[in-house]
């Protein structure tokens, strides 16, 4: 049976579900501009995310006051928009990380037999 695009979509959906927490986590150590966030996601999590995907997430986080942004002049030309966690963003990041860790432990218990299955 051929693999359809719909069959492969589950991986993209799984990554999409983690994107908000991944963006918040990428900002934990300090402010970054958009391209730095994309690089951090790729380097630290193998999440390869397009600019057109991450900027709507950043805008939503900014609207929710979890992330602040500011334009900063650059020595190399055009100004860059930097993003940083707000106090509320730091609290939300920790809450999401704790909830996610608990959820992952529960899921691992559920899927462990599948991982041990020899095919």
CSV table of C-alpha atoms in Angstrom, one decimal:
chain,number,residue,atom,x,y,z
A,1,UNK,CA,0.0,0.0,0.0
A,2,UNK,CA,1.5,3.4,-1.0
A,3,UNK,CA,2.2,6.0,1.7
A,4,UNK,CA,0.0,9.0,1.2
A,5,UNK,CA,0.6,12.6,2.1
A,6,UNK,CA,-2.0,12.2,4.8
A,7,UNK,CA,-0.1,9.3,6.3
A,8,UNK,CA,3.0,11.4,6.6
A,9,UNK,CA,1.2,14.5,8.1
A,10,UNK,CA,1.2,13.1,11.6
A,11,UNK,CA,4.9,13.9,12.0
A,12,UNK,CA,4.3,17.6,11.0
A,13,UNK,CA,1.3,17.8,13.3
A,14,UNK,CA,3.3,16.4,16.2
A,15,UNK,CA,6.1,18.9,15.7
A,16,UNK,CA,3.6,21.7,15.3
A,17,UNK,CA,2.1,20.9,18.8
A,18,UNK,CA,5.5,21.4,20.4
A,19,UNK,CA,6.4,24.6,18.5
A,20,UNK,CA,5.2,27.1,21.0
A,21,UNK,CA,7.1,25.6,23.9
A,22,UNK,CA,10.2,25.2,21.7
A,23,UNK,CA,10.1,28.9,20.8
A,24,UNK,CA,9.6,29.9,24.4
A,25,UNK,CA,12.4,27.6,25.5
A,26,UNK,CA,14.7,29.0,22.8
A,27,UNK,CA,14.3,32.5,24.4
A,28,UNK,CA,15.0,31.3,28.0
A,29,UNK,CA,18.7,32.5,28.1
A,30,UNK,CA,18.0,35.9,26.5
A,31,UNK,CA,16.7,37.8,23.6
A,32,UNK,CA,17.1,36.6,20.1
A,33,UNK,CA,16.1,37.9,16.7
A,34,UNK,CA,14.0,35.7,14.3
A,35,UNK,CA,16.8,33.9,12.4
A,36,UNK,CA,18.6,33.1,15.7
A,37,UNK,CA,15.5,31.5,17.0
A,38,UNK,CA,15.2,29.4,13.9
A,39,UNK,CA,18.9,28.4,14.2
A,40,UNK,CA,18.5,27.5,17.9
A,41,UNK,CA,15.4,25.4,17.2
A,42,UNK,CA,17.3,23.5,14.5
A,43,UNK,CA,20.5,23.0,16.5
A,44,UNK,CA,18.9,22.1,19.8
A,45,UNK,CA,15.9,20.1,18.7
A,46,UNK,CA,16.2,19.3,15.1
A,47,UNK,CA,13.0,21.3,14.5
A,48,UNK,CA,13.5,22.8,11.0
A,49,UNK,CA,10.9,25.6,10.9
A,50,UNK,CA,10.3,28.0,8.1
A,51,UNK,CA,10.2,31.7,8.8
A,52,UNK,CA,6.6,31.8,7.7
A,53,UNK,CA,5.8,29.4,10.5
A,54,UNK,CA,7.7,30.9,13.4
A,55,UNK,CA,6.7,34.5,13.0
A,56,UNK,CA,3.0,33.9,13.5
A,57,UNK,CA,3.9,32.0,16.7
A,58,UNK,CA,6.0,34.9,17.9
A,59,UNK,CA,3.2,37.4,17.1
A,60,UNK,CA,0.7,35.3,19.0
A,61,UNK,CA,3.1,35.0,22.0
A,62,UNK,CA,3.6,38.8,21.8
A,63,UNK,CA,-0.2,39.4,21.7
A,64,UNK,CA,-0.5,37.1,24.8
A,65,UNK,CA,2.2,39.2,26.5
A,66,UNK,CA,4.5,36.2,26.9
A,67,UNK,CA,7.1,37.7,24.6
A,68,UNK,CA,8.2,41.3,24.2
A,69,UNK,CA,9.9,42.6,21.0
A,70,UNK,CA,12.0,45.6,20.1
A,71,UNK,CA,13.7,46.8,17.0
A,72,UNK,CA,17.5,47.2,17.3
A,73,UNK,CA,19.8,48.9,14.8
A,74,UNK,CA,22.4,46.6,13.4
A,75,UNK,CA,26.0,47.3,12.4
A,76,UNK,CA,25.4,45.1,9.3
A,77,UNK,CA,22.6,47.0,7.8
A,78,UNK,CA,18.9,46.8,8.5
A,79,UNK,CA,17.5,46.8,12.0
A,80,UNK,CA,16.5,43.5,13.6
A,81,UNK,CA,13.5,42.7,15.7
A,82,UNK,CA,14.6,41.0,18.9
A,83,UNK,CA,12.3,38.9,21.0
A,84,UNK,CA,12.6,38.2,24.8
A,85,UNK,CA,10.5,36.4,27.4
A,86,UNK,CA,8.4,38.6,29.7
A,87,UNK,CA,8.0,37.6,33.3
A,88,UNK,CA,4.6,36.0,32.3
A,89,UNK,CA,6.4,34.2,29.5
A,90,UNK,CA,9.0,32.8,31.9
A,91,UNK,CA,6.2,31.5,34.2
A,92,UNK,CA,4.3,30.0,31.3
A,93,UNK,CA,7.5,28.4,29.9
A,94,UNK,CA,8.2,26.6,33.2
A,95,UNK,CA,4.5,25.6,33.6
A,96,UNK,CA,4.5,24.2,30.0
A,97,UNK,CA,7.8,22.4,30.5
A,98,UNK,CA,6.6,20.7,33.7
A,99,UNK,CA,3.3,19.7,32.2
A,100,UNK,CA,5.0,18.4,29.1
A,101,UNK,CA,7.5,16.4,31.1
A,102,UNK,CA,4.7,14.8,33.1
A,103,UNK,CA,2.7,14.1,29.9
A,104,UNK,CA,5.8,12.6,28.2
A,105,UNK,CA,6.4,10.2,31.1
A,106,UNK,CA,2.8,9.1,31.0
A,107,UNK,CA,3.0,8.6,27.2
A,108,UNK,CA,6.3,6.8,27.5
A,109,UNK,CA,4.7,4.3,29.9
A,110,UNK,CA,1.9,3.8,27.3
A,111,UNK,CA,4.2,3.4,24.2
A,112,UNK,CA,7.0,1.4,25.9
A,113,UNK,CA,5.6,-1.9,24.6
A,114,UNK,CA,5.6,-0.6,21.1
A,115,UNK,CA,9.2,0.5,21.3
A,116,UNK,CA,10.2,-3.0,22.5
A,117,UNK,CA,8.3,-4.7,19.7
A,118,UNK,CA,10.5,-6.5,17.3
A,119,UNK,CA,9.3,-6.2,13.7
